[in-house]
Tab-separated table of C-alpha atoms and ligand atoms in Angstrom:
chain	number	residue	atom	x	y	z
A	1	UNK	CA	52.610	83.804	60.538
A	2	UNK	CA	51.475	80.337	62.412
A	3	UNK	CA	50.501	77.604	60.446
A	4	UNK	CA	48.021	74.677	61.641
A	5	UNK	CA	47.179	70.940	60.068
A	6	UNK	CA	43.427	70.619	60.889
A	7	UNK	CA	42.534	66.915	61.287
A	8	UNK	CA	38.746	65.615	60.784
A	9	UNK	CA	37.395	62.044	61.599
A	10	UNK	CA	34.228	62.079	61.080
A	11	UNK	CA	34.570	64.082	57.777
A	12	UNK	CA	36.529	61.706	56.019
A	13	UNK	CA	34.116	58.694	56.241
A	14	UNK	CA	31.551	60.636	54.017
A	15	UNK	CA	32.130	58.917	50.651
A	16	UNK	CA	30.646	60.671	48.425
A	17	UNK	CA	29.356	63.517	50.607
A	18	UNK	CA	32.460	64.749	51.644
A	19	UNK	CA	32.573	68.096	49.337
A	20	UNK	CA	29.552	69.121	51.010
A	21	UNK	CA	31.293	68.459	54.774
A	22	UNK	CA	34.135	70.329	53.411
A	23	UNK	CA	32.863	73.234	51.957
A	24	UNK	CA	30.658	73.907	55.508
A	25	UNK	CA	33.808	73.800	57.409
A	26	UNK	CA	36.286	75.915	55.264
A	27	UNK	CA	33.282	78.213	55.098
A	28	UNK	CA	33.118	77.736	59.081
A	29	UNK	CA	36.992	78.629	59.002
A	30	UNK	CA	36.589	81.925	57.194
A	31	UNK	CA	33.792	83.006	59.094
A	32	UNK	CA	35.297	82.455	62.878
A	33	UNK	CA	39.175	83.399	61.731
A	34	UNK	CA	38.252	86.187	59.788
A	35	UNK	CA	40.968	88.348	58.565
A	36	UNK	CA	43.338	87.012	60.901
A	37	UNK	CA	43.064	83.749	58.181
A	38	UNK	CA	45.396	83.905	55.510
A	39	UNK	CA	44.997	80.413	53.423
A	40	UNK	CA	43.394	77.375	53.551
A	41	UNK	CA	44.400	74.497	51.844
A	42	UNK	CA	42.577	71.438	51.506
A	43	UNK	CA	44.835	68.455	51.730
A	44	UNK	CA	41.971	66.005	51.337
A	45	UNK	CA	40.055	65.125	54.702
A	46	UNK	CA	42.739	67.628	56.686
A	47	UNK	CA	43.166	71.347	55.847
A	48	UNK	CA	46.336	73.579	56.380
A	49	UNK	CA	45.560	76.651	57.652
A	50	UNK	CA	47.689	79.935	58.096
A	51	UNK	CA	47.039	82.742	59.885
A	52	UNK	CA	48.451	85.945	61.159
A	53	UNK	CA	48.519	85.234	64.900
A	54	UNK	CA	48.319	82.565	67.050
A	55	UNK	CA	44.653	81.344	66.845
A	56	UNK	CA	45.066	78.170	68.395
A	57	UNK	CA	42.352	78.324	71.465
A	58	UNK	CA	39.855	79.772	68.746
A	59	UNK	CA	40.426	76.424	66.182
A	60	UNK	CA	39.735	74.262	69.091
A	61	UNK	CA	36.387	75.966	69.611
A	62	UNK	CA	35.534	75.168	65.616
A	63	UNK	CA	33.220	72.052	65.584
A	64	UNK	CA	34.299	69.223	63.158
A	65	UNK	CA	37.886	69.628	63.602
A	66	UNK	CA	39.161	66.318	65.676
A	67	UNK	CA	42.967	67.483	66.504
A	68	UNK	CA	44.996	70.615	65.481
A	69	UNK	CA	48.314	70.253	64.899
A	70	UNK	CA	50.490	73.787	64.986
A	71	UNK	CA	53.538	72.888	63.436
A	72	UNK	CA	56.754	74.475	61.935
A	73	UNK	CA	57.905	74.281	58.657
A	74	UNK	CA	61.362	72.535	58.169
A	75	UNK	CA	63.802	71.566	55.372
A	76	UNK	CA	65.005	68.600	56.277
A	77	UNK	CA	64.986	65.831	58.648
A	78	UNK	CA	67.884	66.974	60.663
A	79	UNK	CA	65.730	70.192	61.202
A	80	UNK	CA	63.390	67.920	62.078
A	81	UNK	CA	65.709	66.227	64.716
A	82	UNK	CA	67.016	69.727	66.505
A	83	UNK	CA	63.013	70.869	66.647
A	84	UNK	CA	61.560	67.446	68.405
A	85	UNK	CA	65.184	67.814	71.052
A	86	UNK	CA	63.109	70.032	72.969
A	87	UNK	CA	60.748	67.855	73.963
A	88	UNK	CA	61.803	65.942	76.775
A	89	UNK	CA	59.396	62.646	75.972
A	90	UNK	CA	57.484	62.423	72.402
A	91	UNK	CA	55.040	59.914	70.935
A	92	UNK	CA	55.586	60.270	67.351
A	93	UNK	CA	52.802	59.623	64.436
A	94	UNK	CA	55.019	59.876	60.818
A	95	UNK	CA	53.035	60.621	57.672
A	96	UNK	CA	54.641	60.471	54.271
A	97	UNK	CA	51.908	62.199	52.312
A	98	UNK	CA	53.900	62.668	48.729
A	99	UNK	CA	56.424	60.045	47.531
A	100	UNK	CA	58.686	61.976	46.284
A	101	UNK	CA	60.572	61.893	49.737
A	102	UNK	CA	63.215	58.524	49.358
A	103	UNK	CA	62.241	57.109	52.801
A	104	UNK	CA	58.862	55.945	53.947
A	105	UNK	CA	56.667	57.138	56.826
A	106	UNK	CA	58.591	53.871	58.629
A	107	UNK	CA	61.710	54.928	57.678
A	108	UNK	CA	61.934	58.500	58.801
A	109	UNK	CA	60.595	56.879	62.288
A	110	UNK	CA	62.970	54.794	62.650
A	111	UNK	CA	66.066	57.466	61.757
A	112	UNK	CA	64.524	59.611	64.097
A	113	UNK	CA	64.033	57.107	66.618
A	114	UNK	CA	67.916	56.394	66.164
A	115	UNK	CA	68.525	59.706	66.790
A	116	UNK	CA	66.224	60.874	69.449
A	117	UNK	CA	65.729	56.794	71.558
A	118	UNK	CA	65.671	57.796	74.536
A	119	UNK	CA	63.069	60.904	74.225
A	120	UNK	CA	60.741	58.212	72.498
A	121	UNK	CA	57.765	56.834	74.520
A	122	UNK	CA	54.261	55.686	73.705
A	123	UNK	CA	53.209	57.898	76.503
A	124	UNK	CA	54.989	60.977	75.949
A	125	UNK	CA	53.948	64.249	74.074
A	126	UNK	CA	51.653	63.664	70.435
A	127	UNK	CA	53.543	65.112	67.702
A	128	UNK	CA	52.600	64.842	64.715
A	129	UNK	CA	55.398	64.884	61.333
A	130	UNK	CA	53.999	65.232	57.732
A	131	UNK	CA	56.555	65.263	54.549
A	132	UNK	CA	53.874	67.281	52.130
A	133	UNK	CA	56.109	69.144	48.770
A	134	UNK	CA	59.637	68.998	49.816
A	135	UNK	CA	58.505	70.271	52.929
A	136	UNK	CA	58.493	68.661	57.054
A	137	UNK	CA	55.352	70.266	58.988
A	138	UNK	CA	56.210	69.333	62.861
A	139	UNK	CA	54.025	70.107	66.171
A	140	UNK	CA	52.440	69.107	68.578
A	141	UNK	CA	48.902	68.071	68.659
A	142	UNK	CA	46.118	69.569	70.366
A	143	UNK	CA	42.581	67.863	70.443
A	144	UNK	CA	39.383	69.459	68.892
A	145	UNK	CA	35.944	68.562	69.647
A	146	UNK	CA	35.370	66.437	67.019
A	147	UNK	CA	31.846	65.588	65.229
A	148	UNK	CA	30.726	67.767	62.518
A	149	UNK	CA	30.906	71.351	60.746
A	150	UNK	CA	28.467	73.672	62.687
A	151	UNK	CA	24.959	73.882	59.903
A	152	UNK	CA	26.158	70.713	57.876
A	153	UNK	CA	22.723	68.685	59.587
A	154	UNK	CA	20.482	71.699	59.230
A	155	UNK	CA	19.279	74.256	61.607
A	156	UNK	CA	17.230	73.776	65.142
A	157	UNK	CA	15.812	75.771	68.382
A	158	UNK	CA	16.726	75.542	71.709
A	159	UNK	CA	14.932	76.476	74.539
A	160	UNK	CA	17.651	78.071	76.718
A	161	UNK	CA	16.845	78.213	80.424
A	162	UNK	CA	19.731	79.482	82.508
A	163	UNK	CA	20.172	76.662	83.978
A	164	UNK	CA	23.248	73.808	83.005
A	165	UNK	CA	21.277	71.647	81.277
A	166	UNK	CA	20.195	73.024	78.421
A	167	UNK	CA	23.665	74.922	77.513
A	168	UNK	CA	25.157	71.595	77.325
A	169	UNK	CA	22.207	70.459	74.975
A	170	UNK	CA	23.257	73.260	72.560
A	171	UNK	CA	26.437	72.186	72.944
A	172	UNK	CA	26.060	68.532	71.660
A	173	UNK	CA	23.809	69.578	69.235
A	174	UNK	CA	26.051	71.986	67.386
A	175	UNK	CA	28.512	68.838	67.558
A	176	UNK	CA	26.452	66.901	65.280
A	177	UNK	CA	26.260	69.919	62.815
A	178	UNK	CA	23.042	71.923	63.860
A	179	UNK	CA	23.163	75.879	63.470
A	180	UNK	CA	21.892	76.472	66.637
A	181	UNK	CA	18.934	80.122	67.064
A	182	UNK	CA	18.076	80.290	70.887
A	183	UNK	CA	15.025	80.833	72.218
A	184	UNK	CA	14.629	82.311	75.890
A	185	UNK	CA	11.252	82.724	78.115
A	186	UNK	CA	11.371	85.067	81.459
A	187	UNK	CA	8.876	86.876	83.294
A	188	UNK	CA	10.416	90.089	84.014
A	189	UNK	CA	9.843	92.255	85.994
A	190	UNK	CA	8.244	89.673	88.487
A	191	UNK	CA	11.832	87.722	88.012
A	192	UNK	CA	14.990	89.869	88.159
A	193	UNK	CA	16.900	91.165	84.864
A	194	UNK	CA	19.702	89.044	85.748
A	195	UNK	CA	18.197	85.853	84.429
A	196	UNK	CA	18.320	87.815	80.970
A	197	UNK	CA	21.485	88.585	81.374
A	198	UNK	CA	22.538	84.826	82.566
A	199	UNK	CA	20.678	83.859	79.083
A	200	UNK	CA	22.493	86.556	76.799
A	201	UNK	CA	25.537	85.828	78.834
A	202	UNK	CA	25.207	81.836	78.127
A	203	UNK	CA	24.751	82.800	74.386
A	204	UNK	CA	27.596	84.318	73.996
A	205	UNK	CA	29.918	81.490	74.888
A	206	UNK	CA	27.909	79.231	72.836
A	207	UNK	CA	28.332	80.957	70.111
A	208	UNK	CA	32.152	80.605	70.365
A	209	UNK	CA	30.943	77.423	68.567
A	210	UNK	CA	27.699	78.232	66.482
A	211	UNK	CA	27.772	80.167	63.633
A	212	UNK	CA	26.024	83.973	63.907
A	213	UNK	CA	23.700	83.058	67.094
A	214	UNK	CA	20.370	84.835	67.480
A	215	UNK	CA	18.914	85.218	71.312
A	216	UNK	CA	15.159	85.698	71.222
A	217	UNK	CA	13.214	86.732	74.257
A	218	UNK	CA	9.968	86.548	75.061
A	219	UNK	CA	7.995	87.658	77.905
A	220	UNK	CA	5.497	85.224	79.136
A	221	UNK	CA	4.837	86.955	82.407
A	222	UNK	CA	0.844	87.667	81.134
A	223	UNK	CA	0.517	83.911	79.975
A	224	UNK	CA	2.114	82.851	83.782
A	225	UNK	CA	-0.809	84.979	85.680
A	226	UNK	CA	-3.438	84.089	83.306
A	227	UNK	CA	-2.396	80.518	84.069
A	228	UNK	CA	-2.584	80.702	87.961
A	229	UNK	CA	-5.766	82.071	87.866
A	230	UNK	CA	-7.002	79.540	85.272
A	231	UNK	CA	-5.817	76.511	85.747
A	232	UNK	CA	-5.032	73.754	88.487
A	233	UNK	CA	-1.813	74.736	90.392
A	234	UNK	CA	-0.516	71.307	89.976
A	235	UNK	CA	-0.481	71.333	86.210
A	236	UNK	CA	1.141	75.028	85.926
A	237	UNK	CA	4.782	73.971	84.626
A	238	UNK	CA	2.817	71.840	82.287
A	239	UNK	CA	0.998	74.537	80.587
A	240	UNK	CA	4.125	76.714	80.881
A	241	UNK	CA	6.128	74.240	78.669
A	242	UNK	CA	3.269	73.869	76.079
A	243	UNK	CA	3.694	77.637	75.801
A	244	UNK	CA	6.833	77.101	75.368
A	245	UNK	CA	6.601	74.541	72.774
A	246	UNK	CA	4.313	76.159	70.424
A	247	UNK	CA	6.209	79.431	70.661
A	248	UNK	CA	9.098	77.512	69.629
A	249	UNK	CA	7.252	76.016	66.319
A	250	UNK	CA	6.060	79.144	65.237
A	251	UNK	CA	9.566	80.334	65.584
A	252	UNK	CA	11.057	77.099	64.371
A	253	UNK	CA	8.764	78.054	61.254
A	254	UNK	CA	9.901	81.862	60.906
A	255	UNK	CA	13.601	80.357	60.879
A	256	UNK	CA	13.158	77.154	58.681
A	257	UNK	CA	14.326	75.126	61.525
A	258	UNK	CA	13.652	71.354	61.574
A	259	UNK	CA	13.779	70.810	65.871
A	260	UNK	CA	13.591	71.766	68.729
A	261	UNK	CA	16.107	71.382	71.704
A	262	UNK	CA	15.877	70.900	75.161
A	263	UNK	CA	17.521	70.099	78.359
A	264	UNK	CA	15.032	67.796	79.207
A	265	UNK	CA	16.573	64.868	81.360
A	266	UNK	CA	14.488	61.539	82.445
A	267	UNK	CA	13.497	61.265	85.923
A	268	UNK	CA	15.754	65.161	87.324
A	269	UNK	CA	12.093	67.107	88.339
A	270	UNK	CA	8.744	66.455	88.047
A	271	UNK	CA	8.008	67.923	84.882
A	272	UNK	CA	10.731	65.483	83.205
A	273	UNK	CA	8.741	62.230	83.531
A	274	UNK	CA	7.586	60.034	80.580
A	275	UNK	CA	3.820	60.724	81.074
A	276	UNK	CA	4.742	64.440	81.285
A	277	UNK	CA	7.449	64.971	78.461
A	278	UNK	CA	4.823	62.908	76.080
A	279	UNK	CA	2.125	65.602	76.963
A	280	UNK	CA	3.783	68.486	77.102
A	281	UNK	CA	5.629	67.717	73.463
A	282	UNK	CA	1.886	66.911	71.585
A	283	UNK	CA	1.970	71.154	71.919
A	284	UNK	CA	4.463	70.902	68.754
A	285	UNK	CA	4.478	69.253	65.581
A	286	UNK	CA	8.056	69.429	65.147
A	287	UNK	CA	10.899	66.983	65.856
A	288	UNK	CA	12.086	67.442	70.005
A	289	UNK	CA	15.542	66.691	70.539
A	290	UNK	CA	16.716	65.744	73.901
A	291	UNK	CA	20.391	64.800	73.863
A	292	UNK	CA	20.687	65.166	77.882
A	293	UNK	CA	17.840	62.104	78.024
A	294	UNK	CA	20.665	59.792	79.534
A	295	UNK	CA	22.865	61.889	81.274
A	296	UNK	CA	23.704	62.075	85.001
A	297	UNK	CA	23.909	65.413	86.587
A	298	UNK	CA	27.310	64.952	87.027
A	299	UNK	CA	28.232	64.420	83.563
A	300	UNK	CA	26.380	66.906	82.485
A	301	UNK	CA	28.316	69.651	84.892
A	302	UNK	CA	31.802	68.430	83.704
A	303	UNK	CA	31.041	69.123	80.129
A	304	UNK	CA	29.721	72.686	81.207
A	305	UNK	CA	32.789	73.261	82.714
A	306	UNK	CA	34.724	72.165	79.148
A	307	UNK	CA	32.334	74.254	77.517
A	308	UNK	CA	32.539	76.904	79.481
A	309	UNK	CA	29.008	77.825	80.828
A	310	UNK	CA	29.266	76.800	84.154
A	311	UNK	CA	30.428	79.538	85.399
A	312	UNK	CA	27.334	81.148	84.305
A	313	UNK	CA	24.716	78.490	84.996
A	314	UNK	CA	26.120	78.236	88.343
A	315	UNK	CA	25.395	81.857	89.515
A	316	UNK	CA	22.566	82.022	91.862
A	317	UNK	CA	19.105	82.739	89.754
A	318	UNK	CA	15.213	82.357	89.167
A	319	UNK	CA	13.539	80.898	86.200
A	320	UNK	CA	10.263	82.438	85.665
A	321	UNK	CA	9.347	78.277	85.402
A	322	UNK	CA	9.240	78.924	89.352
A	323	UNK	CA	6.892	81.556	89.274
A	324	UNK	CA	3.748	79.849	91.238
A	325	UNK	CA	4.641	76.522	91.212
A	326	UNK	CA	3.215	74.526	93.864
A	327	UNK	CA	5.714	72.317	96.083
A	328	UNK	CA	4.313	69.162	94.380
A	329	UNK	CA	3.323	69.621	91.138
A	330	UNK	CA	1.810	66.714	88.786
A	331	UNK	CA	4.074	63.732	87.819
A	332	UNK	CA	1.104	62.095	85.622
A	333	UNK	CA	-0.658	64.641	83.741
A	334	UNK	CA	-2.855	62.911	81.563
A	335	UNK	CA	-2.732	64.467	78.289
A	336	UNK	CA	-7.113	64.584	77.871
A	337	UNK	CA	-7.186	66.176	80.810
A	338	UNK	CA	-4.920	68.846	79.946
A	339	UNK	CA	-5.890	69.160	76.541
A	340	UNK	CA	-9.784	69.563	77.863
A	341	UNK	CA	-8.603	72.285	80.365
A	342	UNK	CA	-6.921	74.119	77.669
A	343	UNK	CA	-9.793	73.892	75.296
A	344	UNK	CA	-11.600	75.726	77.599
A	345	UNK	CA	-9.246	78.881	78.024
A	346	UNK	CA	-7.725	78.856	74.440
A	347	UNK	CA	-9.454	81.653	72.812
A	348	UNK	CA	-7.688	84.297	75.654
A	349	UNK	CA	-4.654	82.350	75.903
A	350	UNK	CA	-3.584	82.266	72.719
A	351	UNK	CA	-4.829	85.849	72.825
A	352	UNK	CA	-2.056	86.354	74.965
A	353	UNK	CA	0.554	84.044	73.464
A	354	UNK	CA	0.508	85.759	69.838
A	355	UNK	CA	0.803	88.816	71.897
A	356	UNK	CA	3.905	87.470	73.569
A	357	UNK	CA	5.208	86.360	70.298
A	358	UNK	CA	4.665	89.532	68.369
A	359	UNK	CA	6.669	91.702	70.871
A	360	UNK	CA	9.499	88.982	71.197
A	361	UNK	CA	13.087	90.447	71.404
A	362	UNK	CA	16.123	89.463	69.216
A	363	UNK	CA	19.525	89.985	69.543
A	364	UNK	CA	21.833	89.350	67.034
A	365	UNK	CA	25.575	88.236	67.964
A	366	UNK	CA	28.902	88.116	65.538
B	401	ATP	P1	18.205	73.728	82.721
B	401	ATP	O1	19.365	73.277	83.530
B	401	ATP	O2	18.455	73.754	81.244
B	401	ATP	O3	17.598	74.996	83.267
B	401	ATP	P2	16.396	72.229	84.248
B	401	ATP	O4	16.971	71.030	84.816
B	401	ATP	O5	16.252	73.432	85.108
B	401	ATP	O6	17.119	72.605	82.902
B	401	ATP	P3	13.628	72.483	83.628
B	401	ATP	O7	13.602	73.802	84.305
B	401	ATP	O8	12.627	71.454	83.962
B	401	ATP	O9	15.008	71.756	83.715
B	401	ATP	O10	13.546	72.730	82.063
B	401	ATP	C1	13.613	71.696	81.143
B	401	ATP	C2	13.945	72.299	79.802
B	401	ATP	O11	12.929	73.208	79.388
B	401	ATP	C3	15.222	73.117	79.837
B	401	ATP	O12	16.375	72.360	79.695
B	401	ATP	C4	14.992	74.037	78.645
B	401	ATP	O13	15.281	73.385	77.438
B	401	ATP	C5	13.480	74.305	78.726
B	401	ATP	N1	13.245	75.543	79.501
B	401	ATP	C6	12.998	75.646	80.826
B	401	ATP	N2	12.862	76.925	81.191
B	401	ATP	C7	13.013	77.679	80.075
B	401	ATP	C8	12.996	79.077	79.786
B	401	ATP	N3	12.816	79.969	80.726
B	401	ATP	N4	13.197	79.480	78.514
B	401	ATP	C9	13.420	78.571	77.543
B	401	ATP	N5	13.445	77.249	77.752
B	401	ATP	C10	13.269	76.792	78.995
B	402	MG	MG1	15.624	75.409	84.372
């Protein structure tokens, strides 16, 4: 058996609201540890948890959790002594959660400290020691993500290209407690089944973090030529993304989601200007969330890496957003103009679009 203090931050700033936070993440708890969990007690803003194994990589995928501590159980403080010997430099935090113990959190510091002075430094090893019952819990701590319980903000919709950007988006999202359903676009056969697979691939690391994920596909590949022989060249990733947008609200709707998410980053390609976001986001009625706005490429590949799907953006792939694009499409696509051209074709196209929608694909992941 391995048993783990779960540490919050955000969690235990939430007043009154802090049952609800609570109850999400013990429910979050059951549902990724599954019958490898064997209790979970709430010790009031941190949780101990025991399990059958050692689950320690799969608690520090569980959003809302800010460190994990896996720690023995020990008698008494000269147990305590002998188990923090091994370390060979330690930077100890002391918690005396019950009084019933005779010396305070201080106290037991500074006997171990006696003890153990020259092992002590601020920048050694975090453990953490916790007097809770007659009982010394002892480990080391690991860090968690942080933020909050996975579905304790509500629910949204990404748009998941394959690219890095908008697995990160998910990412952040899910951080600030939005049960994530992900929504993909591709134009196969005219683009290659691997971009499916990159997207079903990229879904299933992501939903290491969200709770029971949900990959739709839809095949836009009609919508794409109908486009190209429709519409000005220049404006074609424009009218692809207000596909995309109001297949995404009619989904969002189906699901009872309150946003959509995208990768969307100011200034990285032309269709990721102001003019252009504005007018390709009047296609939707619903809230767009944009959490890479501000980010630098850079930044934005290093958390991929943490996360995990870089090694799966990274691998050499089309969109079907490339299909016919022209080397220099619009920068400034004035929404009247676009909004005339498409008045013009709408009766077909969306013709084609509930067409797309109706014979979407789902796949369900545990
Ligand atoms: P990413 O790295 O996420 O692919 P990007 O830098 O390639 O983003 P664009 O291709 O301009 O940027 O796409 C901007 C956003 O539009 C993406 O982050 C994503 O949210 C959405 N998007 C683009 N292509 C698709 C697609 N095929 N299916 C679903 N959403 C898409
Ligand atoms: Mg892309």
């Amino acid at each position: 058996m391995e048993s783990y203090i779960l540490k919050t931050s955000e969690i235990i700033l939430k007043g009154k609201n802090r049952k609800y936070f609570e109850k999400i993440l013990i429910e979050n708890l059951k549902n990724k540890l599954k019958d490898n969990l064997i209790s979970i007690q709430n010790l009031g803003g941190e949780f101990l948890v025991e399990t059958e194994n050692d689950l320690l990589d799969k608690l520090k995928t569980i959003l809302g959790i800010s460190k994990i501590v896996k720690v023995e159980k020990l008698e008494n403080l000269e147990d305590v002594i002998n188990f923090l010997k091994k370390y060979d430099s330690i930077k100890l935090k002391v918690k005396r959660a019950d009084k019933d113990y005779p010396l305070t959190s201080k106290e037991i510091y500074e006997r171990i400290k006696k003890e153990l002075k020259e092992k002590i430094d601020k920048k050694g090893r975090e453990l953490i020691l916790e007097y809770r019952k007659g009982i010394f819990y002892a480990g080391e701590a690991h860090r968690g993500f942080g933020g909050l319980p996975v579905g304790s903000s509500g629910k949204g919709i990404v748009l998941l290209s394959t690219g890095f950007d908008s697995p990160v988006a998910s990412f952040l999202m899910m951080k600030r407690g939005l049960k994530l359903y992900f929504l993909h676009f591709h134009s196969y056969p005219q683009i290659s089944i691997e971009d499916i697979e990159k997207a079903k691939d990229l879904v299933k690391i992501l939903n290491e973090y969200n709770i029971g994920s949900i990959l739709y596909l839809i095949n836009i590949l009609e919508i794409q030529k109908f486009y190209f022989s429709n519409i000005p060249s220049k404006y074609l990733v424009i009218f692809y993304r207000r596909t995309m947008f109001r297949l995404a609200s009619r989904l969002a709707k189906e699901l009872n989601c309150g946003c959509i998410i995208t990768g969307e980053n100011l200034g990285q390609v032309a269709s990721q200007t102001l003019e252009n976001m504005k007018t390709i986001e009047n296609a939707t009625n619903l809230l767009v969330l944009r959490p890479l706005i501000g980010f630098n490429k850079e930044e934005i590949i290093s958390l991929a890496e943490i996360i995990g799907t870089k090694r799966i953006s990274e691998k050499p792939g089309e969109d079907c957003c490339s299909l016919f694009i022209p080397k220099s499409p619009a920068t400034k696509a004035k929404l009247s103009e676009i909004l005339e051209i498409e008045d013009k074709i709408k009766e077909k196209l969306f013709e084609l679009e509930d067409f797309a929608f109706e014979n979407k694909e789902k796949i369900v992941y545990h």
